[in-house]
Coordinates of C-alpha atoms in Angstrom, one line a residue:
X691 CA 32.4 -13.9 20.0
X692 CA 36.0 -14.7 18.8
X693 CA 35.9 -18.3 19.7
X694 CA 39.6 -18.0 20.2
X695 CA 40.6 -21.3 22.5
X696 CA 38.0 -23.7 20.9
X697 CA 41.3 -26.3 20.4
X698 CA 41.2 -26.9 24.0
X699 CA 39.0 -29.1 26.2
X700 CA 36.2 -27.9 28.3
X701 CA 35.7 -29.5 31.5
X702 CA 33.9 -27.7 34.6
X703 CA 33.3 -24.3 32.5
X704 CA 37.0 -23.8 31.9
X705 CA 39.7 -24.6 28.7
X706 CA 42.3 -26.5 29.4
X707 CA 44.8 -28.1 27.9
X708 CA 45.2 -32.0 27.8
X709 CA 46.6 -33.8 30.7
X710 CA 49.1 -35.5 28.4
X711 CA 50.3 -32.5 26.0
X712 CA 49.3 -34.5 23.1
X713 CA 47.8 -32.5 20.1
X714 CA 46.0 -33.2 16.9
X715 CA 46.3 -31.4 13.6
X716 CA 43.0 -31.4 12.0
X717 CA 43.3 -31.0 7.7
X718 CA 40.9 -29.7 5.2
X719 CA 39.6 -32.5 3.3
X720 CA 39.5 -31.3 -0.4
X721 CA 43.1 -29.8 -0.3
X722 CA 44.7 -30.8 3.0
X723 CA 45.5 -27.3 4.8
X724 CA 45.6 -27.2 8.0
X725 CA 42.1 -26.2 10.0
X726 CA 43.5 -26.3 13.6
X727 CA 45.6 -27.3 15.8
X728 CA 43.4 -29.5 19.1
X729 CA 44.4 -30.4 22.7
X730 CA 43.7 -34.6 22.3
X731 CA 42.6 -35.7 25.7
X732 CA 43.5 -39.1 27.5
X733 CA 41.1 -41.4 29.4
X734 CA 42.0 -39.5 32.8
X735 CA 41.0 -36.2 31.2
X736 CA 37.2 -37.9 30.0
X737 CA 37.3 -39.0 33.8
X738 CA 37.4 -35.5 35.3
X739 CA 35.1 -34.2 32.6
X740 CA 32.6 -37.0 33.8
X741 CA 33.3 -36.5 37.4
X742 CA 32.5 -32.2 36.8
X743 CA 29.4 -33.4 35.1
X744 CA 27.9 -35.6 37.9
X745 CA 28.8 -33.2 40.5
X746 CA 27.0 -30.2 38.7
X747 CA 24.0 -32.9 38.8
X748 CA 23.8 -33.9 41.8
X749 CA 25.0 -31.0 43.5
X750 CA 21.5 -29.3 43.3
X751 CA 22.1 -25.9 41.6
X752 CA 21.4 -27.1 38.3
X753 CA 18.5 -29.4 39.5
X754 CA 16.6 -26.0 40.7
X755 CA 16.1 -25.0 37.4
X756 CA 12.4 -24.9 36.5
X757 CA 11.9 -26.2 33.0
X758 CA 10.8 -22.4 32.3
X759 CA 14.7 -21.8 33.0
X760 CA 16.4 -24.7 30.7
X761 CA 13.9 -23.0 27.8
X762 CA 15.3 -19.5 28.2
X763 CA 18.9 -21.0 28.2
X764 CA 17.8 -23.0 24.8
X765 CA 16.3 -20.0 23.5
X766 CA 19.5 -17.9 24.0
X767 CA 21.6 -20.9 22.8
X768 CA 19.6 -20.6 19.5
X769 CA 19.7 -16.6 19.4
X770 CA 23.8 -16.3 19.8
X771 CA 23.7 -19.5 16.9
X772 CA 21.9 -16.7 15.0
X773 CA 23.9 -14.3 15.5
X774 CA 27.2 -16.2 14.6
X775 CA 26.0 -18.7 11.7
X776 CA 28.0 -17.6 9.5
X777 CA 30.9 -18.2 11.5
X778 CA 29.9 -21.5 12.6
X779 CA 28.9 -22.7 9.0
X780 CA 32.6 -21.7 7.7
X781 CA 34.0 -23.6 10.7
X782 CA 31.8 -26.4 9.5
X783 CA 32.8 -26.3 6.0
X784 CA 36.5 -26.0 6.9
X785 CA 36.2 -29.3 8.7
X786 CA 33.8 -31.6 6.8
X787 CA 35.3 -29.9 2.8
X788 CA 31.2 -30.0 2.5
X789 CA 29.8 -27.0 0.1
X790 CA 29.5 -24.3 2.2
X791 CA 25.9 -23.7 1.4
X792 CA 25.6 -26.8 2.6
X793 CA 27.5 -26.2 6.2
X794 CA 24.6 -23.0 6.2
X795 CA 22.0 -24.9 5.9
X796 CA 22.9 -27.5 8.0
X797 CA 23.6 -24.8 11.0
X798 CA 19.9 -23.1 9.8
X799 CA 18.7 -26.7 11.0
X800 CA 20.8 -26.6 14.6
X801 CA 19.0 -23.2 15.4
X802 CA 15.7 -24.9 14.8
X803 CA 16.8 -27.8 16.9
X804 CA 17.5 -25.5 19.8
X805 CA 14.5 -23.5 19.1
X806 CA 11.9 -26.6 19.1
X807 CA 13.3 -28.3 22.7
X808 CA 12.9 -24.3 24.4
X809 CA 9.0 -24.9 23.7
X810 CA 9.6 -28.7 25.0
X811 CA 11.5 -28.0 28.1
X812 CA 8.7 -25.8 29.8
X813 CA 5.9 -28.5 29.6
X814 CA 5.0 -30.9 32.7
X815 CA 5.1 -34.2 31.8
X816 CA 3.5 -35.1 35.2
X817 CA 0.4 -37.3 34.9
X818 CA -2.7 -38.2 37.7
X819 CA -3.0 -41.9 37.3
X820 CA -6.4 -43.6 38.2
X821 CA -5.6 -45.7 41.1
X822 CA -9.0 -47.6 41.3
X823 CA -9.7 -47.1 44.7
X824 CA -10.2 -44.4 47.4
X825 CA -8.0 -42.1 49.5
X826 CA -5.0 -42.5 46.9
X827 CA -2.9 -39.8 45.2
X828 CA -0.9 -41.9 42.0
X829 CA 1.3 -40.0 40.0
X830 CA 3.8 -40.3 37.2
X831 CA 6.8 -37.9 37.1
X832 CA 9.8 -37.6 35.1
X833 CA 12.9 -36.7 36.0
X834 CA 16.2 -36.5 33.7
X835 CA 18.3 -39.1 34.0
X836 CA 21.7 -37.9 34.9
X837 CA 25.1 -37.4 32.9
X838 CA 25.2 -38.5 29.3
X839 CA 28.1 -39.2 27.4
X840 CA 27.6 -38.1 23.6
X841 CA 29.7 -39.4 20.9
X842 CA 29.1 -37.9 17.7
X843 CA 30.3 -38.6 13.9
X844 CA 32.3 -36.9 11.5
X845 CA 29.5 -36.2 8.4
X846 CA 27.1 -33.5 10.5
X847 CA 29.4 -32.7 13.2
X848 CA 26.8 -29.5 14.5
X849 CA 23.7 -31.1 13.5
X850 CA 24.1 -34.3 15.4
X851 CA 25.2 -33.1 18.0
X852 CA 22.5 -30.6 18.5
X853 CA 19.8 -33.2 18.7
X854 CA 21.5 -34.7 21.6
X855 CA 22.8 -31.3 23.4
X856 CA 19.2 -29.9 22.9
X857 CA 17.0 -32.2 24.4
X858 CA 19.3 -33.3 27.3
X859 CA 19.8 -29.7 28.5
X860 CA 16.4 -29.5 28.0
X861 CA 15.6 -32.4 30.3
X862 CA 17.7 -30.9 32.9
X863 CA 20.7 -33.4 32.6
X864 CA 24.7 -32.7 32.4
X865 CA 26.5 -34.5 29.7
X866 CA 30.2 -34.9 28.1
X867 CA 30.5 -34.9 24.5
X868 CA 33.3 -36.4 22.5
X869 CA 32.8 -35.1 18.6
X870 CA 35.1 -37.0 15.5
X871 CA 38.4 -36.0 16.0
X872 CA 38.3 -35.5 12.5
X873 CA 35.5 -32.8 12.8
X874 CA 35.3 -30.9 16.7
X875 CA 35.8 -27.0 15.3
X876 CA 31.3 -26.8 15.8
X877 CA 31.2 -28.6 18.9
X878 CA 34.1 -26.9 20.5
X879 CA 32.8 -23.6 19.7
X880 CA 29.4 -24.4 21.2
X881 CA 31.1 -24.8 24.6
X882 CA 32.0 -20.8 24.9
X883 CA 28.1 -20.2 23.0
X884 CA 26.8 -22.7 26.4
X885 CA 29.0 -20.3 28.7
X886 CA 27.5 -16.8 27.3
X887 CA 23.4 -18.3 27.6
X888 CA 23.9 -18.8 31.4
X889 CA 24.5 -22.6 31.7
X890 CA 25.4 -23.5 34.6
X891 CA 29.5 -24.9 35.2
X892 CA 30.4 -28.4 34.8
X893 CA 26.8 -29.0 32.7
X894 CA 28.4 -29.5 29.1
X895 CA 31.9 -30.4 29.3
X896 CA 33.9 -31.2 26.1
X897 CA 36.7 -33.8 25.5
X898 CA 38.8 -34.0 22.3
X899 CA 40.4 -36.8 20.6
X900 CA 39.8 -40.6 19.6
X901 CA 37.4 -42.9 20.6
X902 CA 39.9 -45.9 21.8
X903 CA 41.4 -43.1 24.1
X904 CA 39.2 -39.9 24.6
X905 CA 36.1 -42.1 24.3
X906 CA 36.9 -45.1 26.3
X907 CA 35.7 -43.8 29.9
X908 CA 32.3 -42.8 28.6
X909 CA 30.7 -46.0 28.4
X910 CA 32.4 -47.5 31.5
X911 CA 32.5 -45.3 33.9
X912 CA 30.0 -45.9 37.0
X913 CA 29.1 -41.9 37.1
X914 CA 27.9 -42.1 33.5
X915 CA 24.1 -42.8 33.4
X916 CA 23.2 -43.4 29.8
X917 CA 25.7 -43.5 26.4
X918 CA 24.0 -41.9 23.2
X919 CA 26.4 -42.4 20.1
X920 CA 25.8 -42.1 16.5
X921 CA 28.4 -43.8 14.0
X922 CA 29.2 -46.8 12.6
X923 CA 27.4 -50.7 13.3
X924 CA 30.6 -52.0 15.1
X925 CA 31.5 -49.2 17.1
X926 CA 27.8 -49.2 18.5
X927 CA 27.9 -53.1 19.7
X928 CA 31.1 -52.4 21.6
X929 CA 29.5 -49.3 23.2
X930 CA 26.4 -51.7 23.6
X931 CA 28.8 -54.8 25.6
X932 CA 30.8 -51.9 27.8
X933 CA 27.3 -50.0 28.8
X934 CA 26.0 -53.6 30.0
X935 CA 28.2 -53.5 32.1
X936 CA 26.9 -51.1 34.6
X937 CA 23.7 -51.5 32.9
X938 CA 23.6 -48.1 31.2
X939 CA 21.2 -46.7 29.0
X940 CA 22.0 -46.7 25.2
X941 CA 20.6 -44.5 22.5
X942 CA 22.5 -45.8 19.4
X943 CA 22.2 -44.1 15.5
X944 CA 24.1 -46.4 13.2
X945 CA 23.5 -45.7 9.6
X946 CA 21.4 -47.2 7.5
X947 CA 21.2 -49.1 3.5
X948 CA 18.2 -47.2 2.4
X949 CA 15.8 -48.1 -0.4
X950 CA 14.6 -45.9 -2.9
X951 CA 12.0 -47.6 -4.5
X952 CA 10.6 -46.1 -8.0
X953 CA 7.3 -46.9 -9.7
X954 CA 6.3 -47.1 -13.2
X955 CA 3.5 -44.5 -12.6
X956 CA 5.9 -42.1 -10.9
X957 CA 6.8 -38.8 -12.4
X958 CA 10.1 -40.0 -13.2
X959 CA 11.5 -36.0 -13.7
X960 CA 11.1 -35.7 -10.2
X961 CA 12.2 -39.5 -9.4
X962 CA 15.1 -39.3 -11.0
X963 CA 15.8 -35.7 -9.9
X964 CA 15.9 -36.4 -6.5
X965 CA 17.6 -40.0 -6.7
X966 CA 20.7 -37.8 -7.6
X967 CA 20.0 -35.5 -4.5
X968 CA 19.3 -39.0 -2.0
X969 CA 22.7 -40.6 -2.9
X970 CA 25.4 -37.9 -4.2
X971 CA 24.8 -35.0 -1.2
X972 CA 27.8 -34.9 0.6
X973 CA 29.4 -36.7 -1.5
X974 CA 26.9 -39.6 -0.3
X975 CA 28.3 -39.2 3.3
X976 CA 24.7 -39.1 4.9
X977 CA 23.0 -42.1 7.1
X978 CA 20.2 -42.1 5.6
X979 CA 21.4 -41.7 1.9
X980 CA 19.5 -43.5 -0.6
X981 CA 22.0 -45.9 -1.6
X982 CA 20.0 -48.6 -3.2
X983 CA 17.9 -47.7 -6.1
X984 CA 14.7 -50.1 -6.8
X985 CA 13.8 -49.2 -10.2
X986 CA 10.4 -51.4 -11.8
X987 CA 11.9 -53.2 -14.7
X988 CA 9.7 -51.5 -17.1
X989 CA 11.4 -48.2 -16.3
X990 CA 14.4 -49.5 -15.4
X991 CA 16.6 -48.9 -18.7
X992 CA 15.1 -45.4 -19.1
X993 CA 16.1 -44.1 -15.1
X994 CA 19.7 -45.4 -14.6
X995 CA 20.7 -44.2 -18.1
X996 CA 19.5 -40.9 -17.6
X997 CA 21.0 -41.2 -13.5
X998 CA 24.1 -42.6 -14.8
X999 CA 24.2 -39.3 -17.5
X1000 CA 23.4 -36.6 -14.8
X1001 CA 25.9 -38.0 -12.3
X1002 CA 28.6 -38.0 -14.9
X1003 CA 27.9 -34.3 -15.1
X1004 CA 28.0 -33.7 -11.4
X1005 CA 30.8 -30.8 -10.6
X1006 CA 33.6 -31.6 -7.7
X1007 CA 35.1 -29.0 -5.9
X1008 CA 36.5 -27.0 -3.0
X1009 CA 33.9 -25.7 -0.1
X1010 CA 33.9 -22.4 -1.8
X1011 CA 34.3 -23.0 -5.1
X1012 CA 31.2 -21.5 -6.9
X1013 CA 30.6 -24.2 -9.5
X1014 CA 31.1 -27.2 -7.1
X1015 CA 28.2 -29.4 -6.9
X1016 CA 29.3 -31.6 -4.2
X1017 CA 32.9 -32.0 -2.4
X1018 CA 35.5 -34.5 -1.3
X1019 CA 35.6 -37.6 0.4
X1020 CA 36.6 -37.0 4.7
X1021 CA 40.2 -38.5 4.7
X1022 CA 42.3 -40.7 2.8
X1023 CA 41.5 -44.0 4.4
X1024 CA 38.0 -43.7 3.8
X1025 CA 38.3 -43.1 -0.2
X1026 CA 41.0 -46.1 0.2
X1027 CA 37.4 -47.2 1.8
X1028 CA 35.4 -46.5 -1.2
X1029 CA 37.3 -47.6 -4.0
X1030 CA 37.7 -51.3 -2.5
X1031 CA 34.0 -51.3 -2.2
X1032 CA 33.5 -50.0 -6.1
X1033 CA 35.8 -52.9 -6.9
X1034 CA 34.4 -55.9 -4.9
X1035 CA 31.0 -54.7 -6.5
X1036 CA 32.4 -55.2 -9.9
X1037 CA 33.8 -58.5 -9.0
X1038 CA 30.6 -59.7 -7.7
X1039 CA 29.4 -58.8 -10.9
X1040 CA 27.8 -55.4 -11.2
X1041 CA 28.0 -53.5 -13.6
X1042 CA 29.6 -49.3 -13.5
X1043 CA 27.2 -47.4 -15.4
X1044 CA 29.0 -43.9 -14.0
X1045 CA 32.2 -42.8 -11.7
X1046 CA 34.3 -45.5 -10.6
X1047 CA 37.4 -43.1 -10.2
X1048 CA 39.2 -39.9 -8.7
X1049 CA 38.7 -37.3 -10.1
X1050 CA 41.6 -35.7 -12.8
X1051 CA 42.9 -32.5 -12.8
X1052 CA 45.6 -30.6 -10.5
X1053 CA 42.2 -29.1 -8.5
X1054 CA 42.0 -32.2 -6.7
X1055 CA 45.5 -33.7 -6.0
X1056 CA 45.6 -32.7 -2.3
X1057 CA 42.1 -33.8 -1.4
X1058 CA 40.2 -36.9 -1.0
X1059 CA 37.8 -36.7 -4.0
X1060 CA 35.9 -39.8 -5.8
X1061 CA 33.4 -39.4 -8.8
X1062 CA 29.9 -40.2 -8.2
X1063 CA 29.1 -43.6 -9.2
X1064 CA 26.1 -46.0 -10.3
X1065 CA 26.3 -49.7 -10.1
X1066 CA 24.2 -51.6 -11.9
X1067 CA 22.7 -55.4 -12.6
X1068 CA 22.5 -55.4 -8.5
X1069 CA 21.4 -58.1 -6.1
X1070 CA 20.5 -58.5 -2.9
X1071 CA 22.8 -61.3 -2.5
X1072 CA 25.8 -58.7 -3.2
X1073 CA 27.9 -57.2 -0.8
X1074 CA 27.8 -53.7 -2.3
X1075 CA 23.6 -54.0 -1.9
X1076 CA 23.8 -55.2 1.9
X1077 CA 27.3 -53.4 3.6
X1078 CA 27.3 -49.4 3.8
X1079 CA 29.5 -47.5 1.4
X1080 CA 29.1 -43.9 3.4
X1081 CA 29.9 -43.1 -0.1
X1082 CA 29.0 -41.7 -3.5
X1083 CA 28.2 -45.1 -4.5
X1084 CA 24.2 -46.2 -5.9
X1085 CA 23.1 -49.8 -6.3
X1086 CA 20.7 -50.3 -8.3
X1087 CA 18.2 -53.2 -8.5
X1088 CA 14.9 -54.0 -10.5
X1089 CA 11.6 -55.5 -9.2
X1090 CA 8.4 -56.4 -11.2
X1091 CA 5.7 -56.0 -8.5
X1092 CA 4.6 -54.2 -5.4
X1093 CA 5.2 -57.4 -2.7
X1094 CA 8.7 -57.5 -4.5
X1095 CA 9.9 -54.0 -3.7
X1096 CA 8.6 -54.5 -0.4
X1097 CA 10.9 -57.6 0.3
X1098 CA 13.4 -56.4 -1.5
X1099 CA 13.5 -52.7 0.3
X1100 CA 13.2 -55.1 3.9
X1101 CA 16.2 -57.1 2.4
X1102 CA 18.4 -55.7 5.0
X1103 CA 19.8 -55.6 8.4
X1104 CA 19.6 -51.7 8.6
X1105 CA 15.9 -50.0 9.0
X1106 CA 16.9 -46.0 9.3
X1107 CA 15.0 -44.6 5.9
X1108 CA 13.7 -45.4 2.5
X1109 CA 11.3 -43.6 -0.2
X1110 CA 8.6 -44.3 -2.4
X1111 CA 7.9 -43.1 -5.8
X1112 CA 4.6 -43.7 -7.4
X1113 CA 1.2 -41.4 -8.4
X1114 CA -1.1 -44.1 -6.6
X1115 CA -1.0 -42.9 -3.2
X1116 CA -2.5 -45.7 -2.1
X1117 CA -0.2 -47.5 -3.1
X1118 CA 2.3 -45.6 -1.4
X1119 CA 0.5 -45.3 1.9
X1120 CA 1.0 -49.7 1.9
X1121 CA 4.6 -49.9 0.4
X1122 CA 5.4 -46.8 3.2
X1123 CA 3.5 -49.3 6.0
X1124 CA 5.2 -51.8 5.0
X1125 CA 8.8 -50.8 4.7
X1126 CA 10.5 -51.3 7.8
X1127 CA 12.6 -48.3 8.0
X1128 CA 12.5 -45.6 10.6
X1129 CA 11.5 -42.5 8.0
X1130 CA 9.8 -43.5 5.1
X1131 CA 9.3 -40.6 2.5
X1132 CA 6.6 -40.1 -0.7
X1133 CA 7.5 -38.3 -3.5
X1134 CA 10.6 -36.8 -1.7
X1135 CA 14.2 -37.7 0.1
X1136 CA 15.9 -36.3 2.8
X1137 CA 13.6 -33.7 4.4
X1138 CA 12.9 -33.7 7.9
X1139 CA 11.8 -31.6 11.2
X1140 CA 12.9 -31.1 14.5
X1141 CA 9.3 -32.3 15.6
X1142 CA 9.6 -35.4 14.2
X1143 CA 11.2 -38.5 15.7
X1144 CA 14.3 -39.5 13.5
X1145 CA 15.9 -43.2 14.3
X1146 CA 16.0 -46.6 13.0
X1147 CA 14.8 -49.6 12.9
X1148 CA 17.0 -53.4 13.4
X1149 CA 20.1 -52.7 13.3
X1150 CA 20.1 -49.0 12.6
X1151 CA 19.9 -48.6 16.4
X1152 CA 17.8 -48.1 19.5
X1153 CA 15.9 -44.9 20.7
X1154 CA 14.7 -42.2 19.1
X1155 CA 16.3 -37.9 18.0
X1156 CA 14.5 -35.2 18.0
X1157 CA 10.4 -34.8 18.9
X1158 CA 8.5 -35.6 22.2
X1159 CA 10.6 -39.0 22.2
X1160 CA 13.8 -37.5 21.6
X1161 CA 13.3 -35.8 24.7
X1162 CA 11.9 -38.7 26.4
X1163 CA 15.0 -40.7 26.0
X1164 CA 16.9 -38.2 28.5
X1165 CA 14.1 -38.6 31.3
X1166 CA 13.4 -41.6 33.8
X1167 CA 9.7 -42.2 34.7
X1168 CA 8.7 -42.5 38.6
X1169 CA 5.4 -43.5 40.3
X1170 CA 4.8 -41.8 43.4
X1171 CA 2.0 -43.4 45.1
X1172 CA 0.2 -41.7 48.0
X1173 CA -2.2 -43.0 50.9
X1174 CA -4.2 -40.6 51.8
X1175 CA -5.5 -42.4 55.4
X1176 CA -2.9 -44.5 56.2
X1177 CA -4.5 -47.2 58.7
X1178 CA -2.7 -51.0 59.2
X1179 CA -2.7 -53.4 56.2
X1180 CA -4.3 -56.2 58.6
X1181 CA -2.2 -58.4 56.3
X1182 CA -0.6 -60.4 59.0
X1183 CA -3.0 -60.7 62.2
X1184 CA -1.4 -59.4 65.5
X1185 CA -0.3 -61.7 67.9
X1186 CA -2.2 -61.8 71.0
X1187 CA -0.6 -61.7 74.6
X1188 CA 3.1 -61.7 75.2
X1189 CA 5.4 -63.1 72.9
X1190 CA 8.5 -65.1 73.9
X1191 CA 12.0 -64.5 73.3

């Protein structure tokens, strides 16, 4: 497939330009060429997208679909992904400035996602309930909910968006999506892959541009039925105060502060190892990065200095250079972002063990590219420990017990993930219990599966991605109760005789 008008809106199967004329140039983050050139819609074009997507719902067509149907549709969504993953990984990587191994991974991961909610959207999740009396049918059914409006971020444009595409289209629901304006190239291109599996018109309609503008009609407008965002803390209350509004459902993602909590007993090779992996992927541009490092005091000289050693070795670089370890920042403003936060944390106190700058060298004068960087002597009490960097930035605190690192990993108003490090896995089975964090991992950081829920606790948001739950939050539940020999209630006796007027 060429893909060739992905820069323009989709709205009731067709491209279009935006009502206004306005475009967007979207750069390449590690040297600033330009990607492409995008249509940036106004509120009345998100209005007629919604209005295409709750006519192709409540028309009917679309609600004919068995659940046998929506799975084929999946399973062809997943087979043209197949087919064109390398194209959609460059794409990726020509947005983000993320390695492009990475981008080919992370579309390896979208396929999946498809994949998993084909072999979800067949099942009945119809259930006889026990009435507890005679002559009574009861019966739970679900039915989807209606039109979604997705906003998605800027870090995993494909992958995010997949775990809400996936399991609404597989609850039989239409949707709008609005991706970053920094980042639409994978979403936009999914819109021509939706049209070649055989989705109906006017289910996935696309809108392009910023959230004040583009994004404003999707958790206002009456024909929307639920709002499921991903992004920062304060864009998710607002969504939260407009959806009350018309008392919309809200499935909110929104980051995280994520302990990674090492042991004395741990086999601090692998610890160590894969603290590198938690915080510096992406250039540490990952929700669920693990940004705070809990290191037992025994241990703790030993780990940062050798941390603080490997991440001064780390290798920036362009999406395709071959020796590049990890790339460059998303935009300007959000290294301006960064390098405030490095320097309130050393004003508080911390100390810089690693990083702390941009990079030197004519390779990255065009791009947005910061060093990784370890702060240490970290407490709770500091802003750098509590507030998200969405950077290549690790905290690092000490602890000398068990209950400790438990309070001090709950010492947060996020919950989305954390880790445990330790040989005892008993021990790790009651810190894990304990933690109050949506994905706790053992002896490992960042895998996960399509089959497993993925969400947060507190402030990381409501609602649950991916697994039987992820699916669930696109249905509504509905008791059908039947009487099988109707006869009067008896409730109110009848009147005798004629009754007055």
């Amino acid at each position: 497939m060429a893909y060739e008008h992905m820069t323009e809106l989709f709205i009731n199967g067709k491209r279009q330009g935006s009502s206004s004329g306005e475009i967007r140039n979207v750069l390449h983050p590690a040297d600033a060429h330009l990607v492409a050139t995008f249509h940036e819609a106004g509120a009345s074009d998100t209005v007629a997208a919604i209005d295409a997507a709750r006519h192709a719902f409540d028309s009917g067509h679309w609600g004919s679909f068995t659940g046998e149907q929506r799975g084929k549709i999946l399973e062809r969504v997943a087979d043209i992904l197949e087919r064109d993953k390398e194209l959609f990984a460059k794409a990726e990587s020509e947005d983000t400035a993320k390695r492009l191994v990475e981008a080919q991974y992370d579309i390896a991961d979208v396929i999946s996602v498809f994949k998993y909610f084909s072999t979800l959207a067949p099942q009945n999740h119809d259930r006889e309930v026990d009435p507890g009396r005679q002559n009574v049918r009861s019966t739970m059914t679900s039915e989807p909910i209606g039109v979604i409006a997705m906003i998605t971020p800027w870090n995993y444009p494909l992958l995010q968006a997949s775990w809400k595409m996936a399991p609404a289209i597989a609850a039989g629901c239409t949707f709008v999506i609005k991706p970053s304006e920094l980042t639409p190239s994978t979403t936009s291109m999914m819109m021509d892959v939706f049209s070649e599996a055989g989705l109906p018109t006017g289910v996935a309609n696309l809108v392009l541009g910023s959230g004040a503008v583009a994004g404003g009609p999707m958790s206002t407008h009456p024909g929307v039925d639920m709002v499921s965002f991903t992004g920062s803390l304060a864009t998710g209350k607002r969504l939260m105060i407009n959806a009350a509004e018309t008392v919309k459902r809200v499935a909110l993602e929104l980051g995280g502060k994520n302990p990674n909590i090492i042991f004395a007993d741990a086999d601090l090779d692998a610890a160590i190892d894969n603290a590198l992996t938690a915080v510096f992927l992406h250039s540490g541009q990952v929700c669920s990065a693990g940004a705070r490092l809990l290191v037992e005091r025994k241990i703790h000289e030993q780990v940062v200095t050798e941390i603080a050693r490997r991440a001064d070795l780390i290798r920036l670089g362009g999406a395709t250079d071959p020796d590049a370890e990890t790339g460059s920042l998303i935009s300007a403003a959000h290294r301006d972002k960064v390098e405030r936060y490095v320097a309130d944390a050393l004003s508080e106190g911390a100390i810089l063990r690693a990083g702390g700058m941009r990079p030197e060298g004519a390779q990255f004068e065009n791009g947005f590219f910061y060093r990784p960087t370890v702060l240490d002597n970290c407490t709770t009490e500091m802003h750098c420990v509590q507030d998200e960097s969405f950077g290549p930035i690790l905290t690092v605190e000490v602890f000398d017990t068990e209950d400790e690192a438990i309070k001090l990993g709950n010492d947060t108003i996020f919950g989305l993930a954390g880790a445990v490090w330790t040989s005892d896995s008993d021990k790790a089975q009651r810190v894990a219990r304990q933690l109050r964090h949506g994905t706790i991992w053992i002896n490992d950081y960042h895998p996960y599966v399509a089959q497993a829920e993925w969400g947060g606790f507190k402030q990381s948001g409501n609602g649950r991605e991916l697994g039987e739950a992820g699916l669930a939050e696109y249905l509504e539940h509905k008791h059908i109760w039947q009487n099988l020999a109707p006869a009067p209630s008896q409730w109110f006796v009848p009147t005798k005789g004629k009754v007055d007027v």
